[in-house]
XYZ file of C-alpha atoms in Angstrom:
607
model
C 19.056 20.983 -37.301
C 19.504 21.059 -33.678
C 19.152 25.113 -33.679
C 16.188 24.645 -36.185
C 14.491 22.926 -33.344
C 15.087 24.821 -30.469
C 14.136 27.846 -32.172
C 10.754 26.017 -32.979
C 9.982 25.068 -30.064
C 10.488 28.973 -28.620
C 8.326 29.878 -31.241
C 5.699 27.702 -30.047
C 5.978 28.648 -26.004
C 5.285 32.202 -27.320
C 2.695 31.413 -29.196
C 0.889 29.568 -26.438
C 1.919 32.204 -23.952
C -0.255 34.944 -25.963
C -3.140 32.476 -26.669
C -3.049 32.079 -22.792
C -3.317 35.765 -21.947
C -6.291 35.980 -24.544
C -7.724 33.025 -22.567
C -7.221 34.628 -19.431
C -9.619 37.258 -20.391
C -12.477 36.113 -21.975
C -12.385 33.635 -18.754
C -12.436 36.372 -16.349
C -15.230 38.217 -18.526
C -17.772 35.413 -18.336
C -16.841 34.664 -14.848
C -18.052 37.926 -13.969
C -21.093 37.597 -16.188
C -21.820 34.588 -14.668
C -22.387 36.075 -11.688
C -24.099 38.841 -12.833
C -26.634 36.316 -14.115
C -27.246 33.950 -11.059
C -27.828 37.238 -8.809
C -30.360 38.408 -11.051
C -31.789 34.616 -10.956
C -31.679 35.007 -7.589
C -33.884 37.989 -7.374
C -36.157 37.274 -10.075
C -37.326 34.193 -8.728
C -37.616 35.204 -5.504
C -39.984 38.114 -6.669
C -41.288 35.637 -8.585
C -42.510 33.098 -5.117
C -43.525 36.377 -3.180
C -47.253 38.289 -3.747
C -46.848 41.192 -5.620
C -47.860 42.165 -9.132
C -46.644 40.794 -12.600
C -44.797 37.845 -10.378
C -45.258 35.161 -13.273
C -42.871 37.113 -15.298
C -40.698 37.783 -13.005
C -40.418 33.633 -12.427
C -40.234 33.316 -16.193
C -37.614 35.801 -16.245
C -35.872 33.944 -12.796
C -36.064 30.867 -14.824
C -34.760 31.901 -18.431
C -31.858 33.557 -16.399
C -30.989 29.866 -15.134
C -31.101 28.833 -18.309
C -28.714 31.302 -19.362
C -26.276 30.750 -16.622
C -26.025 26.953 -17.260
C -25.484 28.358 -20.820
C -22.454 30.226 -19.478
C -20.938 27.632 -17.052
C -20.614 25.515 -20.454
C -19.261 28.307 -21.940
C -16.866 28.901 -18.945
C -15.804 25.495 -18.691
C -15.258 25.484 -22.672
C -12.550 28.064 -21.776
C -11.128 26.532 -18.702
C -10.627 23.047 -20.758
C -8.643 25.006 -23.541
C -6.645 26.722 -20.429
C -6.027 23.534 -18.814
C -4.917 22.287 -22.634
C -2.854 25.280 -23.037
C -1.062 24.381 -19.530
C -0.553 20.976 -20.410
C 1.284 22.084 -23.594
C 3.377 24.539 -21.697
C 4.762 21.387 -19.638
C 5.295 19.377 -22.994
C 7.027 22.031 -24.562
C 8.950 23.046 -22.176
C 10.215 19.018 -21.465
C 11.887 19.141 -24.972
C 14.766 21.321 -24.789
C 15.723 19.846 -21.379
C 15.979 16.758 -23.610
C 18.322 18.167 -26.361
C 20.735 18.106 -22.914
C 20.807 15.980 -19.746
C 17.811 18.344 -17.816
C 15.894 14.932 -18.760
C 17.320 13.651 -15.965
C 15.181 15.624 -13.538
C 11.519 14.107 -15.380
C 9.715 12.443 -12.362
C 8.827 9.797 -14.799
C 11.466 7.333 -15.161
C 10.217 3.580 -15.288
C 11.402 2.567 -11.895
C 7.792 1.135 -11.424
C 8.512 -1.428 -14.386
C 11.492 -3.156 -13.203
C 11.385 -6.484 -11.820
C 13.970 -7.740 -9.969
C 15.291 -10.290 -12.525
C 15.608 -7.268 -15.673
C 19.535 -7.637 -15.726
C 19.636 -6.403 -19.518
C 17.301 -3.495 -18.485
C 19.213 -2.256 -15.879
C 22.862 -2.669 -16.803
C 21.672 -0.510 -20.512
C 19.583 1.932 -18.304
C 16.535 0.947 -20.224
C 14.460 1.633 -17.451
C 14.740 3.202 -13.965
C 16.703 6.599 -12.732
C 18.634 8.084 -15.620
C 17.204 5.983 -18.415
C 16.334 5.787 -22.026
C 12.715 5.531 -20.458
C 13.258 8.990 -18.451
C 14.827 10.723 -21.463
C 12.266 9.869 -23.966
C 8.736 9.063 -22.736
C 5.812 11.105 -23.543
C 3.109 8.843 -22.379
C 0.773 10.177 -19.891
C -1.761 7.426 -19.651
C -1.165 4.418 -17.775
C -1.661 2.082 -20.248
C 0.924 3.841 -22.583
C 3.740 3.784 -19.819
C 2.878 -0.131 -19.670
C 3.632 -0.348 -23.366
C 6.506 1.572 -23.519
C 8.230 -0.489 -20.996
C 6.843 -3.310 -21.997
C 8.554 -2.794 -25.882
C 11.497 -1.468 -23.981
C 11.867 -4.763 -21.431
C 11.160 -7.395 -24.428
C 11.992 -6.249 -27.942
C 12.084 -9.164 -29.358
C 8.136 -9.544 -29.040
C 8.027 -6.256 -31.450
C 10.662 -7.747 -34.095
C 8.345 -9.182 -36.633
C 6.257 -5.659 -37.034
C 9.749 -3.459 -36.924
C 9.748 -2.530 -40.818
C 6.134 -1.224 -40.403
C 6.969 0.276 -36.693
C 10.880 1.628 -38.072
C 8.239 3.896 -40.472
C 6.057 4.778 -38.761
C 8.886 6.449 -36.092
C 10.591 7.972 -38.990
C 7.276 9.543 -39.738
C 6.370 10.678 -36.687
C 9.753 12.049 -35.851
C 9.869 14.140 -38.737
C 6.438 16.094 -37.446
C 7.328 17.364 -34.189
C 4.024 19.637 -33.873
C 2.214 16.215 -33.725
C 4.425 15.248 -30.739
C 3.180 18.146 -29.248
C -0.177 18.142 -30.048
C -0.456 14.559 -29.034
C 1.711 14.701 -26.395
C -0.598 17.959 -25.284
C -3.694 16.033 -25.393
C -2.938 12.829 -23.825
C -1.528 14.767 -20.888
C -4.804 16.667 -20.629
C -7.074 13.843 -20.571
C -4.865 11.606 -18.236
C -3.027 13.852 -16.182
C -5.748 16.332 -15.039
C -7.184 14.355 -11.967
C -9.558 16.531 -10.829
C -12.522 15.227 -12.398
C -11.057 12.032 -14.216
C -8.622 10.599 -11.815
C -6.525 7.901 -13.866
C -5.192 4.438 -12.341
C -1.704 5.411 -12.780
C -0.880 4.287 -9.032
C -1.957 0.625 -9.553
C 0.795 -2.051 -9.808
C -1.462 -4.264 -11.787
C -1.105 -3.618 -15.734
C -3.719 -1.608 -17.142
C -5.846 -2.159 -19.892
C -9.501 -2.247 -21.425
C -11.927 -2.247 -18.050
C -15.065 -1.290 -19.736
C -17.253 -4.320 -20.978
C -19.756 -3.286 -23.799
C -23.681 -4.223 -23.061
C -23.024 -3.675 -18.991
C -25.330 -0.650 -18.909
C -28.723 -1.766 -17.748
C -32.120 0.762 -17.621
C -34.717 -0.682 -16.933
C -38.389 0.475 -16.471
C -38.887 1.818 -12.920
C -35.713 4.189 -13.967
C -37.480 5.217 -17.089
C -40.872 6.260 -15.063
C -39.016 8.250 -12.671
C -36.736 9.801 -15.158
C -40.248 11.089 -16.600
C -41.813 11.834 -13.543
C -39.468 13.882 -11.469
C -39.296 16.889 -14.891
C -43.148 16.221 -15.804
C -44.283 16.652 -12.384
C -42.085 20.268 -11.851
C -43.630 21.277 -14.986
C -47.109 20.660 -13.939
C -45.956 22.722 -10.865
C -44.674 25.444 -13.049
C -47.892 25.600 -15.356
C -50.254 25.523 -12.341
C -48.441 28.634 -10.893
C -48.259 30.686 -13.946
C -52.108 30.047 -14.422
C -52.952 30.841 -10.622
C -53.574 27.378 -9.482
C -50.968 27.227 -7.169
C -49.065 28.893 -4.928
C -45.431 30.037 -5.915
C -44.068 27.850 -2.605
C -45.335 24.725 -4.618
C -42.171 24.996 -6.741
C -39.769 24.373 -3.400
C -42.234 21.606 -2.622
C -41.771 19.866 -6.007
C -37.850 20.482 -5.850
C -37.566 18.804 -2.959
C -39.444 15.857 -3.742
C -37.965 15.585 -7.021
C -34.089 15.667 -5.460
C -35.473 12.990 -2.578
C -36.324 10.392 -5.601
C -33.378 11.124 -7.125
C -31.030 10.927 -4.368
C -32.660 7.565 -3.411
C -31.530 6.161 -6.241
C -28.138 7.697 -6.778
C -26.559 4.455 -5.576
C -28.232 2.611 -8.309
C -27.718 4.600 -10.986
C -24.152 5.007 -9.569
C -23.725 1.107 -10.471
C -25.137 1.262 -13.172
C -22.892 3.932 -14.717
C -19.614 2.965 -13.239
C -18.247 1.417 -15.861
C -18.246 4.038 -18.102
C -17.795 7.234 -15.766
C -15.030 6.079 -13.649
C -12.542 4.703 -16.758
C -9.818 6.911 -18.032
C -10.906 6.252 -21.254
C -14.440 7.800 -20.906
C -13.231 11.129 -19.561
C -14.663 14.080 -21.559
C -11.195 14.985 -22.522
C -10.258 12.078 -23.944
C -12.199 12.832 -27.572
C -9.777 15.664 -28.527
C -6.983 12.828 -28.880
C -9.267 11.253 -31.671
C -9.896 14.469 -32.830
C -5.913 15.609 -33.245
C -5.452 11.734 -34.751
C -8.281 12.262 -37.703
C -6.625 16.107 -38.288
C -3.244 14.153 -39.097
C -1.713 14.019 -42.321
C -0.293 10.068 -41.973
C 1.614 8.394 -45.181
C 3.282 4.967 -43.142
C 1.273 1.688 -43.450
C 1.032 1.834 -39.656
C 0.404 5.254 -38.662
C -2.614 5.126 -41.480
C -4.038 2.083 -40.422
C -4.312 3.889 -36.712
C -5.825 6.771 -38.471
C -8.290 4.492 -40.429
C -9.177 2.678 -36.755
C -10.293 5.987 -35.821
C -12.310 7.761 -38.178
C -13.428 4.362 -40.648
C -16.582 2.911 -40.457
C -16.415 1.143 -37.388
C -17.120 4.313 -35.336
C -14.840 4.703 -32.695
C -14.781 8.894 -33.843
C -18.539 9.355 -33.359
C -17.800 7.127 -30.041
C -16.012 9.232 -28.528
C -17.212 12.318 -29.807
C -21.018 10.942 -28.247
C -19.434 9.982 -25.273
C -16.737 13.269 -24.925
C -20.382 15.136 -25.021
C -22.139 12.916 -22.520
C -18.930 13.437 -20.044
C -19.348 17.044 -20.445
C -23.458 16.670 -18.972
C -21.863 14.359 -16.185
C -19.178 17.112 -15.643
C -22.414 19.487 -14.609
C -22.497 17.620 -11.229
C -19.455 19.127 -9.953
C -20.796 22.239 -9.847
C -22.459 21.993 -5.852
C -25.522 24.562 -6.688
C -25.988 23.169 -10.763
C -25.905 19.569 -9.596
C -28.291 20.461 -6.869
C -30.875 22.133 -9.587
C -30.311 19.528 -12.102
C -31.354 16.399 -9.515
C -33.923 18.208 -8.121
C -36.019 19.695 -11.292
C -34.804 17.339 -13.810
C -33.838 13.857 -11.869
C -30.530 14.512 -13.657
C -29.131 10.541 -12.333
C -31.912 8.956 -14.344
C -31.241 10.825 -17.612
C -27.755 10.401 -17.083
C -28.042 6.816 -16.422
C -30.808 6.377 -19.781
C -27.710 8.375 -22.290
C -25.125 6.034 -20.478
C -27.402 3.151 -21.470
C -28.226 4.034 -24.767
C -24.414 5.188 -25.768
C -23.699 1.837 -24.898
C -25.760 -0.022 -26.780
C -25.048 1.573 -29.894
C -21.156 2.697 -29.180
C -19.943 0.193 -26.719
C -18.284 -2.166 -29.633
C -17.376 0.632 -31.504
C -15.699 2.385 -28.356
C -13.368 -0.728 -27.034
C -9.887 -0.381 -28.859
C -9.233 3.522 -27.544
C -7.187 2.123 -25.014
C -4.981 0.303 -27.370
C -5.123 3.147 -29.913
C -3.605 5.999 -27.984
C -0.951 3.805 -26.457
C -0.119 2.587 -29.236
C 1.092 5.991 -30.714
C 2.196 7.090 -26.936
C 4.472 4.194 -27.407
C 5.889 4.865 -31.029
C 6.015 8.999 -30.306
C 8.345 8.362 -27.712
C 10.528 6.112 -29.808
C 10.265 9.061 -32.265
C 11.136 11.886 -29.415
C 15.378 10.149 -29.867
C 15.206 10.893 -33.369
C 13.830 14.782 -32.774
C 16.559 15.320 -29.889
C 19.643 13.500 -30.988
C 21.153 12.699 -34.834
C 19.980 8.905 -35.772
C 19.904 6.612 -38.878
C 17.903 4.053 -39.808
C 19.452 0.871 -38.612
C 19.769 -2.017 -40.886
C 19.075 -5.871 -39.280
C 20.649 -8.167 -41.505
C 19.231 -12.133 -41.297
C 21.487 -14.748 -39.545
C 24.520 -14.374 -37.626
C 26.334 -11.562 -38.519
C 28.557 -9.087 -36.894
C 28.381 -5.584 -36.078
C 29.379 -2.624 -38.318
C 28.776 1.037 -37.022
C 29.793 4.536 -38.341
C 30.299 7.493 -35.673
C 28.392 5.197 -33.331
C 27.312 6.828 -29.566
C 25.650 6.700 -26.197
C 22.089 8.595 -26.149
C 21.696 8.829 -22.784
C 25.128 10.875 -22.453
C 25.845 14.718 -22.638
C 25.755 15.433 -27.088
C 28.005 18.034 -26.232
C 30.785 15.320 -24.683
C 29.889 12.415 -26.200
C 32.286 10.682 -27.852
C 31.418 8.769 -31.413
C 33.329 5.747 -32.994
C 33.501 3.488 -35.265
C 34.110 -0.373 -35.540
C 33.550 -3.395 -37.523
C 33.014 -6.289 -35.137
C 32.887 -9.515 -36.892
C 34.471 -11.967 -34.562
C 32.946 -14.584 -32.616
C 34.949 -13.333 -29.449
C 36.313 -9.603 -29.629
C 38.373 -8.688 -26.520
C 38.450 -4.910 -25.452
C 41.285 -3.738 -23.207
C 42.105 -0.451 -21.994
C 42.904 1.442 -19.172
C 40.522 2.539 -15.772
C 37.902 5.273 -16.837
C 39.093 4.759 -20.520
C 35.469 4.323 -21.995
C 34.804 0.369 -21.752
C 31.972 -0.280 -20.377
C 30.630 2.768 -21.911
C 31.235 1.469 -25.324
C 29.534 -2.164 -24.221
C 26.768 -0.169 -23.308
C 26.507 2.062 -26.289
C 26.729 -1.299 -28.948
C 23.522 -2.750 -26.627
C 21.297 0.190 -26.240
C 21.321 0.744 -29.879
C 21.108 -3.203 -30.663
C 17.844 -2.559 -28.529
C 16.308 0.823 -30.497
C 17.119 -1.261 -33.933
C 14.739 -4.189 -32.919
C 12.299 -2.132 -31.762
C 11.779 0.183 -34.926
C 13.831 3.279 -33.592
C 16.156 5.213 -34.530
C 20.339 4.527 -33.963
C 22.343 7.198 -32.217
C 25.013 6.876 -35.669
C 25.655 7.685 -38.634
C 25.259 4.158 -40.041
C 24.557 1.243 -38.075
C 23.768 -2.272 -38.991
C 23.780 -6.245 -36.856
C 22.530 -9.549 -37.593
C 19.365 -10.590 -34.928
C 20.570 -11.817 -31.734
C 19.426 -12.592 -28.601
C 20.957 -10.036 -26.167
C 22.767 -11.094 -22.486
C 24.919 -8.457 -20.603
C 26.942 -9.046 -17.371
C 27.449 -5.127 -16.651
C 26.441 -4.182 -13.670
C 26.328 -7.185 -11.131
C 25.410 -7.211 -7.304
C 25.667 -9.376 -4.762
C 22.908 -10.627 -2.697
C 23.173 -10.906 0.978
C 20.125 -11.651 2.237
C 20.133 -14.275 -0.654
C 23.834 -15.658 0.503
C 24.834 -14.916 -3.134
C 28.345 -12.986 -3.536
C 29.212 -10.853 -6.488
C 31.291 -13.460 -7.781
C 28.567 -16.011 -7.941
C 25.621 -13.973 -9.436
C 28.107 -13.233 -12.241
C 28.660 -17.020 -12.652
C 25.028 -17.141 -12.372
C 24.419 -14.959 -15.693
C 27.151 -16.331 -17.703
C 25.770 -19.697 -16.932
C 22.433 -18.179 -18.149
C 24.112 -17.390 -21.697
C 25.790 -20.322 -22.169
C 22.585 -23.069 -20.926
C 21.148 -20.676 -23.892
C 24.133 -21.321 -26.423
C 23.896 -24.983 -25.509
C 20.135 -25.422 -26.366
C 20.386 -23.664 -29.594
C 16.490 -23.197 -29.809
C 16.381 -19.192 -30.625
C 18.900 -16.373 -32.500
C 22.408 -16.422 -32.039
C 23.775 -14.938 -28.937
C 25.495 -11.796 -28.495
C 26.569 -11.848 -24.653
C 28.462 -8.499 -23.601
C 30.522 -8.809 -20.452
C 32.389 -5.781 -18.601
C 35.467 -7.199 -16.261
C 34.363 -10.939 -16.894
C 35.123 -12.573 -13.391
C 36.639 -9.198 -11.326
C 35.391 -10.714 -8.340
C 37.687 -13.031 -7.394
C 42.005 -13.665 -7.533
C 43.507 -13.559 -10.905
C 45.080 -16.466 -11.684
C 41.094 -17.881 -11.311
C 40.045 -15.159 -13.113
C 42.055 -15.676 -16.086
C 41.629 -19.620 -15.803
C 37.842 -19.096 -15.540
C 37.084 -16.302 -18.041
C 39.409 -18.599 -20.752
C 37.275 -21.419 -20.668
C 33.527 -19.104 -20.178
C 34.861 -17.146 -23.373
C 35.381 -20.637 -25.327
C 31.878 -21.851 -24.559
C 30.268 -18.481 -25.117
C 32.196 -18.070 -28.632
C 30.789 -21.188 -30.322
C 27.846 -22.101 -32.676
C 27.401 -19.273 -34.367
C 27.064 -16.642 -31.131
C 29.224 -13.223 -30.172
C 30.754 -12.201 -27.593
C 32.379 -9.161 -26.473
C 33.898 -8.491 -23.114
C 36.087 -5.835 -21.823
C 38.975 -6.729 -19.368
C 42.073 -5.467 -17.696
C 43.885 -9.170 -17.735
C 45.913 -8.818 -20.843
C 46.461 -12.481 -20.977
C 43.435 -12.857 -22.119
C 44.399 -10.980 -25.543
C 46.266 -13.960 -26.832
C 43.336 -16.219 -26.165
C 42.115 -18.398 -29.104
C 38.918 -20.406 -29.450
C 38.109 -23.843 -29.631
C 38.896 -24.177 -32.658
C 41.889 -22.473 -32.830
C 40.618 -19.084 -34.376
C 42.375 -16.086 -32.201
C 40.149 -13.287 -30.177
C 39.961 -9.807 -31.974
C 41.821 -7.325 -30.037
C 40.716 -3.378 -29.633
C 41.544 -0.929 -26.969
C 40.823 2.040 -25.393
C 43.814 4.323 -23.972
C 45.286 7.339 -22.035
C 47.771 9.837 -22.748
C 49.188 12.766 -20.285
C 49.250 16.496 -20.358
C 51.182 17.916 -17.978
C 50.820 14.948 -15.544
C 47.105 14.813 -15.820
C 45.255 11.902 -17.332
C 43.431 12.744 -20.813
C 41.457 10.066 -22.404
C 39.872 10.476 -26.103
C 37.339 7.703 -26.027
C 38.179 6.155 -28.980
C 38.343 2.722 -29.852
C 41.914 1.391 -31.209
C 42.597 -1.734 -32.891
C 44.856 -4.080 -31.202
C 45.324 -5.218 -27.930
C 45.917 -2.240 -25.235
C 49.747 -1.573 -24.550
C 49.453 0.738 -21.382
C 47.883 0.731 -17.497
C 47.309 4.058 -15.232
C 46.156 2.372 -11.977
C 48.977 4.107 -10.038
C 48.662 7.453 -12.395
C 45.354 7.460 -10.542
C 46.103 6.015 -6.894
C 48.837 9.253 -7.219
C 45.979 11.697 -8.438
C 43.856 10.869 -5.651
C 47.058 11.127 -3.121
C 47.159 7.757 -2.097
C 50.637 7.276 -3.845
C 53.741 9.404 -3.366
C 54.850 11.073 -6.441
């Protein structure tokens, strides 16, 4: 499946490669036809505002070849947006083989912006930051997507009552990866090409919705000079093709027409702001809608997007209104068309009166595109684990139960390396042993991060997985706190007081706290005292725990009510003195320690 893949995806950068060089050349062509036109405009009209004979055609001829170039610049920039589409693809597609490996790693996007400093689950699973789940599998390009992703990926419980519908909808999605990339492609048009539409990705705030329907106001000094500024260039014109006024008249009008327009830019500006500066109303930003109503959707959820987008509320002839009235804004940027336009047509005013107008009658229509594209950012990426790595469909059984995986691994880890396994885990209290660099905390991490992608709808890095719901606390990865006064020691004291307050109050799902080296902060004989009586607390009405240790005492601990811990292990074996470790989990308690194996490897032991 995995070749099947890769060999699709070089199918498609080939594809887009000769597209491109097609591209290329019809965009040079008119380029130089362009040109071509605007010097003949050039000369035509100045013929046209000098004495000689037949000079009214040679200004109707001046002005018909202005009308043809601003013909070709749309033309032109027709090309360049499919060019700048093309290029987007080329990073999208390229992004997807790195991601069948660990070159994911090296994706500037990874989350790090999302973290707060209290996201103890998020960082000890790698949910979020450098090396992540986030980094490996996001393809969301606008701001607001990024904001969901981490959002789902930071709380899944808030997702848990929608994750039938959402597990379906990622199925569906993963099993079309040219939507990915057409999606994918789009998006990162639209949001990522900052040039004319710069995006808010740098804010810290959260993103969302900022246009307000019914905001647009024209009123009627704006409609008389929109009508004066074109009628009164006309009148110009008409009384210089009919001899009733010199040809310099036309320079005189310009400029009098592009002084009452530039008055009022300011205005106008206000006016519009709403609706030209959000990410949302960017020209490119209909082609999304466009690639959504071309999709063949058969999940509950994925329809109902579909349905948001081209039903009878709109939101397709929305943006398709709005994509065109971005595209007359877009003229602007061109120094000598934007000059013409405000001068002979008071191009702010008419601007400002379509603005207006698309409002009135689109505004309503037009306010849940934010939610809709990241909305399927969001589940696409969820979908992009199932495209790169083997999953299954998770099962989430009701109440307390256990935890029962088949070839389960770590996504985040090299496919090639990674090593699966399998387990049962039905005890309150299950103590894993093992030896240093064995694969403990590794394991913790690899039961979590897939307890996470089941709640949120996602695919599980196994063959079969299944759990009962329950609320998740991990003690992985703790750090002291100097500036705080808070020692290593104590902030792990800190969370495992966090789980049990939690167990106590017995107000939400069972617990399932996961604990690597429970209490390696301090002596032993307090470490084995203290992690006894944490592990009896944590182990009691109807909550989980698992915790990995190197204190094999604590194997022959029982609970409070006299039921003993379930033992497994991880261990080591030699090959001609080196350390090999298979990864696997063992039942039983482990029987073997390498500490000085490795102090000796590393040459701080004598042989």
């Amino acid at each position: 499946m995995e070749k099947q893949l890769e060999e699709f995806y070089r199918n498609e950068q080939e594809q887009d490669e000769e597209l491109g060089r097609r591209l290329g050349r019809s965009f040079d062509r008119i380029a130089w036809l362009r040109l071509a036109v605007f010097l003949a405009a050039v000369v035509l009209l100045y013929l046209g505002l000098t004495e000689r004979p037949g000079k009214e055609l040679y200004l109707i001829g001046g002005i018909l070849c202005i009308v043809a170039f601003l013909v070709l610049i749309r033309i032109h920039d027709g090309i360049e947006k499919k060019q700048r589409l093309l290029e987007a693809r080329k990073n999208v597609v390229e992004a997807y083989p790195a991601r069948f490996g660990t070159g994911w790693r090296e994706f500037p996007e990874d989350g790090s912006e999302y973290l707060k400093k209290d996201d103890t689950v998020e960082r000890d699973l790698d949910l979020l930051g450098p090396g992540s789940l986030y980094q490996m599998i996001s393809i969301c390009q606008s701001a607001y997507g990024k904001w969901r992703l981490a959002d789902t990926l930071r709380d899944p419980y808030a997702v848990i009552d929608d994750r039938e519908e959402r597990q379906e909808a990622i199925r569906e999605l993963a099993g079309n990866p040219k939507f990915l990339l057409d999606y994918e492609s789009v998006v990162r048009q639209a949001f990522v090409d900052g040039r004319k539409h710069p995006t808010r990705d740098g804010e810290r705030r959260k993103p969302g919705n900022t246009y307000k329907p019914g905001k647009i106001r024209f009123t009627g000094w704006m409609g008389f000079l929109m009508v004066l500024v074109p009628v009164m260039n006309l009148i110009v014109i008409g009384a210089i093709l009919i001899g009733l006024l010199q040809p310099a008249w036309i320079l005189i009008s310009f400029l009098a027409g592009y002084a009452i327009t530039a008055g009022c830019k300011a205005k106008l500006d206000e006016q519009t702001r709403g609706i030209f500066s959000s990410e949302m109303t960017s020209g490119q930003v209909y082609p999304i809608f466009r690639t959504i109503k071309d999709a063949e959707f058969t999940s509950s959820r994925l329809c109902s997007i579909r349905e948001r987008v081209v039903g009878n509320d709109g939101m397709m002839v929305a943006q398709k209104k709005l994509s065109h009235l971005a595209d007359l804004k877009n003229l602007d940027y061109n120094p000598v068309v934007g000059m013409l336009l405000t001068g002979f047509a008071g191009w702010d005013f008419f601007l400002a009166f379509m603005a207006s107008r698309w409002d009135r009658q689109h505004g309503e229509a037009f306010a849940g595109s934010f939610d809709i594209v990241a909305e399927l950012e969001e589940l696409g990426s969820l979908a992009v684990l199932s495209v790169v790595r083997p999953t299954c469909t998770p099962k989430l059984l009701d109440g307390g139960e256990g935890l029962m995986f088949h070839e389960l691994s770590h996504p985040l880890l090299d496919p090639e390396k990674v090593v699966a396994n399998d387990g049962d885990l039905a005890s309150p209290l299950t103590i894993i042993t093992g030896s240093n660099m064995s694969g403990k905390t590794t394991f913790l991490r690899t039961v979590a991060i897939n307890l996470v992608l089941s709640y949120i709808g996602a695919g599980t890095t196994a063959k079969d997985f299944s759990s009962g719901y329950r609320k998740l606390f991990t003690s992985m990865r703790v750090q002291d706190d100097v500036a705080g006064g808070i020692s290593t020691f104590y902030a792990e004291i800190l969370r495992i007081k966090e789980m049990a307050e939690y167990i106590r109050k017995g107000e939400g799902a069972p617990a399932l706290c996961l604990i690597d080296e429970i209490f390696k902060g301090t002596n032993s004989a307090d470490r084995i005292v203290g992690a006894e009586e944490a592990l009896k607390k944590l182990s009691k009405d109807g909550s989980m725990v698992i915790v990995s240790t190197h204190d094999f005492e604590l194997c022959e601990l029982k609970r409070e009510n006299g039921e003993p811990a379930e033992n497994h292990h991880f261990e080591e074996s030699y090959d001609d003195d080196k350390l090999v470790f298979d990864y696997k989990m063992k039942d039983g308690p482990c029987t073997t320690r390498n500490a000085r194996a490795l102090l000796t490897l590393a040459g701080l032991m004598g042989d």
